[in-house]
Backbone as numpy.savetxt, mean C-alpha at the origin, in Angstrom:
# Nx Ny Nz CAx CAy CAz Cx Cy Cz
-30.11 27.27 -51.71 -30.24 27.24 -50.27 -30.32 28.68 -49.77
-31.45 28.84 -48.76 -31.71 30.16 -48.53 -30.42 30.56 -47.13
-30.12 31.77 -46.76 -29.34 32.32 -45.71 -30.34 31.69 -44.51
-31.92 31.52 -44.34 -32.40 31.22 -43.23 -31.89 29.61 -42.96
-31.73 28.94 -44.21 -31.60 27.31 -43.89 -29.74 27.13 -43.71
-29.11 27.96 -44.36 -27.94 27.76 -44.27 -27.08 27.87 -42.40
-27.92 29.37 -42.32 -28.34 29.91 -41.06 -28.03 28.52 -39.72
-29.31 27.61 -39.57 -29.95 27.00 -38.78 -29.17 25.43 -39.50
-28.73 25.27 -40.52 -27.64 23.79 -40.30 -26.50 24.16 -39.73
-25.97 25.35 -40.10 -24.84 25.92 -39.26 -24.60 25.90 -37.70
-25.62 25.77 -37.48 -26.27 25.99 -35.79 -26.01 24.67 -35.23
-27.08 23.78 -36.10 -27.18 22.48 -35.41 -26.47 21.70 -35.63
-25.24 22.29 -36.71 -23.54 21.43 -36.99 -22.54 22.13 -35.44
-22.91 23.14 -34.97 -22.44 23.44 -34.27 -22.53 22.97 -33.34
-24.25 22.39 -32.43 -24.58 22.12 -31.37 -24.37 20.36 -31.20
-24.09 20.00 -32.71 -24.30 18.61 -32.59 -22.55 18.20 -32.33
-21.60 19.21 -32.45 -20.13 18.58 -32.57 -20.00 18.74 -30.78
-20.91 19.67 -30.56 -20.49 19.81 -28.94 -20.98 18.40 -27.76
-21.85 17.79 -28.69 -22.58 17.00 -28.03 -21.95 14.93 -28.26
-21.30 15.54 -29.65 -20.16 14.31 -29.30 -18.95 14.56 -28.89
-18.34 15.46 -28.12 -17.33 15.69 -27.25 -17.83 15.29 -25.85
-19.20 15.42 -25.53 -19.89 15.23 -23.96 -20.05 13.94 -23.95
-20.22 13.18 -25.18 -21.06 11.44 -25.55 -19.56 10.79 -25.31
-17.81 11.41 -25.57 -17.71 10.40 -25.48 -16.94 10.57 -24.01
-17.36 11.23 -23.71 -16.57 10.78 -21.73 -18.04 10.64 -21.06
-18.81 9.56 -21.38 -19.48 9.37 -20.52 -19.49 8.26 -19.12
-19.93 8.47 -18.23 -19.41 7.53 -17.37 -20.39 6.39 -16.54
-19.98 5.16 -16.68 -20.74 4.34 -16.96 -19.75 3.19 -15.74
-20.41 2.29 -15.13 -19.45 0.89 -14.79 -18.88 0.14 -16.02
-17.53 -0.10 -15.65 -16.94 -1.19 -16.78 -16.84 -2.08 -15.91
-15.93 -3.28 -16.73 -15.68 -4.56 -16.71 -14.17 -4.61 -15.00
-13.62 -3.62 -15.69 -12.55 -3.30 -14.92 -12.58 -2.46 -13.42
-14.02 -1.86 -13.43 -14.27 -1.07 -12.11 -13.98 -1.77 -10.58
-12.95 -1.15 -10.21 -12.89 -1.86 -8.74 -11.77 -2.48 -8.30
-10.60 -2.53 -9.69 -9.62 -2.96 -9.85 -8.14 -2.06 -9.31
-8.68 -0.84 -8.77 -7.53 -0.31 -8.54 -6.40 -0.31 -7.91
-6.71 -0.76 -6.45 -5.89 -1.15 -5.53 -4.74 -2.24 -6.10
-5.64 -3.53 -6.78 -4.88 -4.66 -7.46 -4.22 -3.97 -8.42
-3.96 -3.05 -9.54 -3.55 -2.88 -10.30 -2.74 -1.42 -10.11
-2.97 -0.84 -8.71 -1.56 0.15 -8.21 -1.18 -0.81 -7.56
-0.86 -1.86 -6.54 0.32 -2.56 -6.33 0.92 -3.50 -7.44
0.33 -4.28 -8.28 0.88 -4.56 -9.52 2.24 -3.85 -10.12
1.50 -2.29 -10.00 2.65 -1.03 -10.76 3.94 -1.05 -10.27
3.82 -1.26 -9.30 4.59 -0.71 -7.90 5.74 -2.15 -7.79
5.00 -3.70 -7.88 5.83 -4.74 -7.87 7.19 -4.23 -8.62
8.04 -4.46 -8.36 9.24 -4.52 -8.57 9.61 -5.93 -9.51
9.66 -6.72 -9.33 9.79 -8.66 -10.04 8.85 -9.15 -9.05
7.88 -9.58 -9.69 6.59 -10.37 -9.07 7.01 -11.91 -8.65
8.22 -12.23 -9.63 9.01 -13.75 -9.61 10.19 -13.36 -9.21
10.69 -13.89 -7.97 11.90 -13.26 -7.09 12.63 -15.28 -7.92
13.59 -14.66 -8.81 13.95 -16.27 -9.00 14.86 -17.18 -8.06
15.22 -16.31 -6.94 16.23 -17.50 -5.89 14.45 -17.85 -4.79
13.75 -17.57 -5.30 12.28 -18.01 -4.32 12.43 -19.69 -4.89
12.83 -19.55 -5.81 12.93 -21.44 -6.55 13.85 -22.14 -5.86
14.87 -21.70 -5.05 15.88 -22.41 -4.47 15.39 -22.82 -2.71
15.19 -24.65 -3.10 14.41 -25.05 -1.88 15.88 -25.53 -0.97
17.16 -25.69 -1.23 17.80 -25.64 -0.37 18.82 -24.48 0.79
18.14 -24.41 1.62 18.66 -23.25 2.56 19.20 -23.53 3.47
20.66 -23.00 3.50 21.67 -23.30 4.11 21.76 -22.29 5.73
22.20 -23.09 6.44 21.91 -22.80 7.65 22.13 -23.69 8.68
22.06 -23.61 10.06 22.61 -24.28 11.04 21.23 -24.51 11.99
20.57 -25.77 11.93 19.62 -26.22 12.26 19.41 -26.08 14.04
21.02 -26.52 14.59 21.06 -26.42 15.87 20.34 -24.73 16.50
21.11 -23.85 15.79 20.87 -22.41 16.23 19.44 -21.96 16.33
18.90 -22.91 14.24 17.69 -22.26 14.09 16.66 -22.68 15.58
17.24 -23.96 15.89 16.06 -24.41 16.80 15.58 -23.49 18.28
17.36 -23.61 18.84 17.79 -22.92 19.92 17.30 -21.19 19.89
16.67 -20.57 18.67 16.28 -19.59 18.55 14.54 -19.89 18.29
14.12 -20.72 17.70 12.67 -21.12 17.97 12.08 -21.45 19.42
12.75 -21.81 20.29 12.81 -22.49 21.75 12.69 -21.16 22.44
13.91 -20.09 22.48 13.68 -18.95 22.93 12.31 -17.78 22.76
11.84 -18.42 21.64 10.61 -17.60 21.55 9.50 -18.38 22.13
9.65 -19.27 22.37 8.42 -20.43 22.67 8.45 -19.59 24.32
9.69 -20.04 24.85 9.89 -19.96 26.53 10.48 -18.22 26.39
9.61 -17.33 27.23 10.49 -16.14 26.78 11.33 -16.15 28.25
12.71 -15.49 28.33 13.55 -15.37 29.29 12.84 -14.59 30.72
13.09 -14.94 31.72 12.83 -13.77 32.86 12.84 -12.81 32.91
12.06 -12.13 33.31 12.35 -10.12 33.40 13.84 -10.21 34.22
13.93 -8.70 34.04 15.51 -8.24 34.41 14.81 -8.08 36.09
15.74 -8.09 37.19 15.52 -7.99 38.45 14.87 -6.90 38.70
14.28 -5.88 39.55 13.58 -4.73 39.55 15.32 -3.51 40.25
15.76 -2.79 40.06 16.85 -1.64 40.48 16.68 -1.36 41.73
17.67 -1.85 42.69 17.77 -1.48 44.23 17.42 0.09 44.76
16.94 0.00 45.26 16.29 1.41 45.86 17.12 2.04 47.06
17.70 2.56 47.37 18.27 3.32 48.44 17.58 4.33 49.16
17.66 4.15 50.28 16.67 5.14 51.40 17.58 5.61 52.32
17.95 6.79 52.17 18.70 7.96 53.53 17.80 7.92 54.41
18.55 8.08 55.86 17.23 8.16 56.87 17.92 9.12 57.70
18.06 9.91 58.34 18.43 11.35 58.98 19.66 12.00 58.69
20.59 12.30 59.19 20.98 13.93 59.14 22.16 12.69 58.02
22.57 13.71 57.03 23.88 13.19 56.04 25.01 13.89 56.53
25.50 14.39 57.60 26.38 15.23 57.69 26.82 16.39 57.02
25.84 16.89 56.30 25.75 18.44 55.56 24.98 19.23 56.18
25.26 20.63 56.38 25.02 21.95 57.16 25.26 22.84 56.31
């Protein structure tokens, strides 16, 4: 093997290792593109299965709950508007 051929594989062993470092981050759509939002709150869930969410009996006082549903239905009266006071000539100060 001559120094000119040894030369020029040397080269193109060189140019070709650079060119599968560029091949493999290439960027392309995947399967998964678009998923991010869904899969940062995923991260973020804490227990996705809250296990007292299984417990259908909830204890409580039906009268109140209602008497507090009713109040939002009908909302209460405004508060009265604050009496206004009006001075009308001399206050006895000099």
């Amino acid at each position: 093997m001559s120094k000119n051929s040894a030369l020029i594989l040397l080269l193109c062993a060189g140019v070709l290792t650079g060119c599968a470092d560029y091949l493999n981050r290439y960027e392309t759509v995947t399967l998964a593109a678009g998923d991010t939002q869904k899969y940062n709150s995923l991260l973020q869930t804490v227990d996705p299965l809250n296990p007292a969410s299984r417990n259908t009996t909830i204890k409580g006082d039906g009268v109140r709950s209602a008497a507090v549903a009713e109040s939002y239905r009908i909302p209460p009266p405004p508060p009265p508007p604050p009496a206004i006071t009006v001075n009308v000539g001399n206050t006895g100060v000099e």
